[in-house]
Coordinates of C-alpha atoms and ligand atoms in Angstrom, one line a residue:
X3 CA -68.8 3.1 53.7
X4 CA -65.8 5.3 54.4
X5 CA -64.9 7.7 51.6
X6 CA -61.3 8.6 51.2
X7 CA -60.1 11.5 49.0
X8 CA -56.5 10.6 49.5
X9 CA -54.4 7.5 49.5
X10 CA -52.4 8.8 52.5
X11 CA -55.5 8.9 54.7
X12 CA -56.7 5.6 53.3
X13 CA -53.4 4.0 54.3
X14 CA -53.6 5.5 57.8
X15 CA -57.1 4.1 58.4
X16 CA -56.9 0.7 56.6
X17 CA -54.5 -2.2 57.2
X18 CA -53.8 -3.7 53.8
X19 CA -52.1 -6.7 55.3
X20 CA -55.7 -7.9 55.9
X21 CA -57.7 -9.6 53.3
X22 CA -58.9 -6.6 51.3
X23 CA -60.1 -6.8 47.7
X24 CA -59.5 -3.8 45.4
X25 CA -61.7 -2.9 42.5
X26 CA -60.3 0.0 40.4
X27 CA -62.9 1.8 38.2
X28 CA -63.5 5.1 36.4
X29 CA -66.9 5.4 37.9
X30 CA -70.3 5.8 36.1
X31 CA -70.9 2.4 37.7
X32 CA -73.0 -0.3 36.0
X33 CA -73.7 -4.0 36.4
X34 CA -70.3 -4.9 35.0
X35 CA -68.6 -3.1 37.8
X36 CA -71.1 -4.5 40.3
X37 CA -70.2 -8.0 39.3
X38 CA -66.5 -7.3 40.1
X39 CA -67.5 -5.8 43.5
X40 CA -69.6 -8.9 44.3
X41 CA -66.7 -11.2 43.4
X42 CA -64.5 -9.2 45.7
X43 CA -67.0 -9.4 48.5
X44 CA -67.3 -13.1 48.1
X45 CA -63.5 -13.7 48.3
X46 CA -62.3 -10.9 50.6
X47 CA -63.2 -9.7 54.0
X48 CA -63.4 -6.0 53.0
X49 CA -63.7 -4.3 49.6
X50 CA -62.1 -1.1 48.4
X51 CA -63.5 0.5 45.2
X52 CA -61.6 3.4 43.5
X53 CA -63.2 5.9 41.2
X54 CA -60.5 7.8 39.3
X55 CA -60.9 9.0 35.7
X56 CA -57.3 8.6 34.8
X57 CA -56.2 11.4 32.5
X58 CA -53.0 9.7 31.3
X59 CA -55.0 6.9 29.6
X60 CA -57.0 9.2 27.3
X61 CA -55.3 10.0 24.1
X62 CA -58.0 12.5 23.0
X63 CA -58.8 15.5 25.1
X64 CA -62.5 15.5 24.1
X65 CA -62.9 11.8 25.1
X66 CA -61.6 12.7 28.5
X67 CA -63.9 15.7 28.8
X68 CA -67.0 13.8 27.7
X69 CA -66.3 10.6 29.8
X70 CA -69.5 10.0 31.8
X71 CA -69.4 11.0 35.5
X72 CA -71.9 10.6 38.3
X73 CA -70.2 10.4 41.7
X74 CA -73.4 10.9 43.7
X75 CA -75.2 8.0 42.0
X76 CA -72.0 5.9 42.2
X77 CA -71.8 6.5 46.0
X78 CA -75.4 5.4 46.4
X79 CA -74.8 2.2 44.4
X80 CA -71.7 1.4 46.5
X81 CA -73.5 2.1 49.8
X82 CA -76.3 -0.2 48.8
X83 CA -73.7 -3.0 48.0
X84 CA -72.2 -2.4 51.4
X85 CA -68.8 -1.7 50.0
X86 CA -66.4 -0.9 52.9
X87 CA -64.2 1.8 51.4
X88 CA -64.3 4.2 48.4
X89 CA -61.2 5.9 47.2
X90 CA -61.7 9.0 45.0
X91 CA -58.3 10.6 44.7
X92 CA -57.2 13.8 43.0
X93 CA -55.0 13.6 39.9
X94 CA -52.3 15.6 41.6
X95 CA -51.9 12.9 44.3
X96 CA -51.6 10.0 41.8
X97 CA -49.1 11.8 39.5
X98 CA -47.0 14.0 41.8
X99 CA -44.1 13.2 39.6
X100 CA -45.0 13.6 35.8
X101 CA -42.6 10.8 35.0
X102 CA -45.0 8.4 36.7
X103 CA -47.8 9.1 34.2
X104 CA -46.7 6.5 31.5
X105 CA -45.2 3.1 31.5
X106 CA -43.7 1.9 28.2
X107 CA -45.1 -1.1 26.3
X108 CA -43.0 -3.7 24.5
X109 CA -43.1 -3.4 20.8
X110 CA -44.7 -6.9 20.4
X111 CA -47.6 -5.8 22.7
X112 CA -48.5 -2.9 20.4
X113 CA -51.5 -4.6 18.7
X114 CA -55.2 -3.7 18.6
X115 CA -56.0 -1.0 21.2
X116 CA -52.3 -0.5 22.0
X117 CA -51.8 0.3 18.3
X118 CA -54.9 2.4 17.7
X119 CA -54.9 4.3 21.0
X120 CA -51.3 5.3 21.4
X121 CA -50.4 6.0 25.1
X122 CA -53.6 4.4 26.4
X123 CA -52.3 1.3 28.0
X124 CA -49.1 3.2 29.0
X125 CA -51.5 5.3 31.1
X126 CA -53.5 2.4 32.4
X127 CA -50.3 0.6 33.6
X128 CA -49.0 3.8 35.1
X129 CA -52.1 4.3 37.3
X130 CA -52.3 0.6 38.3
X131 CA -48.6 0.8 39.2
X132 CA -49.2 3.9 41.4
X133 CA -52.1 2.3 43.1
X134 CA -50.2 -1.0 43.8
X135 CA -47.1 0.8 45.1
X136 CA -49.2 3.1 47.4
X137 CA -52.0 0.7 48.5
X138 CA -50.4 -2.8 48.3
X139 CA -53.7 -4.8 48.2
X140 CA -53.5 -8.6 48.1
X141 CA -56.4 -9.1 45.6
X142 CA -57.5 -7.0 42.6
X143 CA -60.4 -7.5 40.3
X144 CA -60.6 -6.8 36.5
X145 CA -63.3 -7.5 33.9
X146 CA -62.7 -9.5 30.7
X147 CA -64.6 -6.8 28.9
X148 CA -61.2 -5.1 28.7
X149 CA -59.4 -8.3 27.8
X150 CA -56.2 -6.8 26.3
X151 CA -55.9 -4.5 29.4
X152 CA -56.3 -7.6 31.7
X153 CA -53.5 -9.5 29.9
X154 CA -51.1 -6.5 29.9
X155 CA -51.7 -5.9 33.6
X156 CA -51.2 -9.6 34.4
X157 CA -47.8 -9.4 32.6
X158 CA -46.9 -6.2 34.2
X159 CA -47.5 -7.1 37.8
X160 CA -46.2 -10.7 37.5
X161 CA -42.7 -10.3 39.0
X162 CA -43.3 -6.9 40.6
X163 CA -46.1 -7.2 43.1
X164 CA -47.4 -9.9 45.4
X165 CA -51.0 -9.8 44.3
X166 CA -53.7 -12.1 43.0
X167 CA -55.5 -10.9 39.9
X168 CA -59.1 -12.1 39.6
X169 CA -60.7 -11.9 36.2
X170 CA -64.5 -11.6 35.9
X171 CA -66.6 -12.4 32.8
X172 CA -68.1 -9.7 30.7
X173 CA -71.6 -8.7 31.8
X174 CA -73.9 -8.1 28.8
X175 CA -77.2 -6.3 28.7
X176 CA -80.1 -6.3 26.3
X177 CA -79.2 -7.5 22.8
X178 CA -75.9 -9.0 24.1
X179 CA -74.3 -5.5 24.3
X180 CA -71.3 -5.5 26.7
X181 CA -72.2 -3.1 29.5
X182 CA -69.9 0.0 29.4
X183 CA -69.9 3.4 31.1
X184 CA -69.8 4.9 27.6
X185 CA -73.2 3.3 26.7
X186 CA -75.0 6.3 28.3
X187 CA -73.6 8.3 25.4
X188 CA -75.6 6.1 22.9
X189 CA -79.1 6.8 21.6
X190 CA -81.7 4.0 21.2
X191 CA -80.9 3.7 17.5
X192 CA -77.1 3.5 18.3
X193 CA -77.9 0.8 20.9
X194 CA -79.8 -1.3 18.3
X195 CA -76.9 -1.1 16.0
X196 CA -74.5 -2.2 18.7
X197 CA -76.8 -5.2 19.5
X198 CA -76.9 -6.1 15.8
X199 CA -73.1 -6.0 15.7
X200 CA -72.7 -8.1 18.9
X201 CA -75.1 -10.8 17.6
X202 CA -73.4 -10.8 14.2
X203 CA -70.1 -11.6 15.8
X204 CA -71.5 -14.1 18.3
X205 CA -73.0 -15.9 15.4
X206 CA -69.8 -15.8 13.5
X207 CA -67.9 -17.2 16.5
X208 CA -70.4 -20.1 16.8
X209 CA -69.7 -20.9 13.2
X210 CA -66.0 -20.7 13.7
X211 CA -66.3 -23.1 16.7
X212 CA -68.0 -25.6 14.4
X213 CA -65.5 -25.1 11.6
X214 CA -62.4 -23.0 12.1
X215 CA -62.2 -22.5 8.3
X216 CA -65.2 -20.2 8.7
X217 CA -62.7 -17.5 9.7
X218 CA -62.3 -16.7 6.0
X219 CA -65.7 -15.0 6.2
X220 CA -64.4 -12.3 8.6
X221 CA -64.1 -9.8 5.7
X222 CA -67.8 -10.2 5.0
X223 CA -68.6 -9.4 8.6
X224 CA -66.3 -6.3 8.4
X225 CA -68.0 -5.2 5.2
X226 CA -71.5 -5.7 6.8
X227 CA -70.7 -3.7 9.9
X228 CA -69.0 -0.9 8.0
X229 CA -72.0 -0.6 5.9
X230 CA -74.2 0.4 8.9
X231 CA -74.8 4.1 8.9
X232 CA -72.4 6.0 11.3
X233 CA -70.5 2.9 12.2
X234 CA -66.8 2.6 11.5
X235 CA -64.7 -0.4 12.6
X236 CA -61.2 0.4 13.9
X237 CA -60.3 -3.2 14.1
X238 CA -62.0 -6.6 14.0
X239 CA -59.5 -9.4 14.6
X240 CA -59.3 -13.0 15.6
X241 CA -56.4 -13.7 18.0
X242 CA -55.0 -16.3 20.3
X243 CA -56.6 -15.6 23.7
X244 CA -53.5 -16.5 25.7
X245 CA -50.9 -14.4 24.0
X246 CA -52.9 -12.3 21.4
X247 CA -50.8 -13.7 18.6
X248 CA -52.5 -14.5 15.2
X249 CA -51.6 -18.2 15.8
X250 CA -54.8 -19.7 17.1
X251 CA -57.0 -22.8 16.8
X252 CA -60.7 -23.5 17.4
X253 CA -60.1 -23.9 21.2
X254 CA -58.1 -20.8 22.0
X255 CA -59.3 -18.0 19.8
X256 CA -61.1 -14.8 20.7
X257 CA -62.7 -12.2 18.4
X258 CA -61.8 -8.6 19.3
X259 CA -63.5 -5.5 18.0
X260 CA -63.1 -1.7 18.4
X261 CA -65.5 0.5 16.5
X262 CA -67.1 3.9 16.5
X263 CA -70.8 4.1 16.9
X264 CA -71.8 7.6 16.1
X265 CA -68.4 9.0 17.4
X266 CA -68.5 6.9 20.6
X267 CA -65.6 4.4 20.6
X268 CA -66.7 0.9 21.9
X269 CA -64.7 -2.3 22.4
X270 CA -65.7 -5.8 23.0
X271 CA -64.4 -9.4 22.7
X272 CA -66.2 -12.7 22.3
Ligands
AMP312 P1 -63.8 1.1 33.8 O1 -64.6 1.9 34.9 O2 -64.5 1.1 32.5 O3 -62.4 1.5 33.8 O4 -63.8 -0.4 34.3 C1 -63.4 -0.8 35.6 C2 -63.4 -2.3 35.6 O5 -64.7 -2.8 35.3 C3 -62.4 -2.9 34.6 O6 -61.8 -4.0 35.2 C4 -63.4 -3.4 33.5 O7 -62.9 -4.4 32.7 C5 -64.6 -3.8 34.3 N1 -65.8 -3.8 33.4 C6 -66.3 -2.8 32.7 N2 -67.4 -3.2 32.0 C7 -67.6 -4.5 32.3 C8 -68.5 -5.5 31.9 N3 -69.5 -5.2 31.0 N4 -68.4 -6.7 32.4 C9 -67.4 -7.0 33.3 N5 -66.5 -6.1 33.7 C10 -66.6 -4.9 33.2

């Protein structure tokens, strides 16, 4: 694996006209990231993974500071997977111009995480924009774990870049918890609570699939979850999975949650 600390050197060494798959990450790699890398390796001749903890997508300084990092371990994982290139750029290189650190969202897109984490997706779109302008890959891979992010990126790149976006299903661990880099910040007790929440919502979803009118019990689920010690829901919403509107039926809905588990903010969708 060749490790690049700068996009300039990456561009000098690698010809992106070739069939190269790009998997952007913030590191602290887990099986969710690995599934994206494996998809890229299946479809593309070469795979580039980036590890960049993007400061402009954090709306709380402490969250940025505490975000899990383990570059050594990540490199070992990537080497084992036979990834071709790793890009670990410096903040200065990505945001030479401060103007590039945010991309505005449309008002109608400001729901769920876009509403509760002001500036977050503006920062995500900005870094993806910088990567795509500077690297020009033909294939890029994202996880459905960050479903709202995936839809926003799809919309953003649509008429701007010639690129195929591949979405990969959410990988879950023990107790149906969605794998996340932030899970290392959870204790065993916290993990049990997250598993309980995941299964509660999965069960609720099954009931809604059988009878859409079951949606009226959502408030009971919210009540149950908020009654767990040190758990606080930010939002728990049912939305149309195509456009995130509240207009949905039993075939096109998804359930979205963001909550704090002992101060760690987690998101998931089912
Ligand atoms: P992150 O490092 O959290 O920014 O995530 C990098 C990419 O991995 C994003 O496209 C995520 O959606 C994806 N990802 C993170 N967790 C999972 C998971 N549990 N299953 C599938 N993809 C994931």
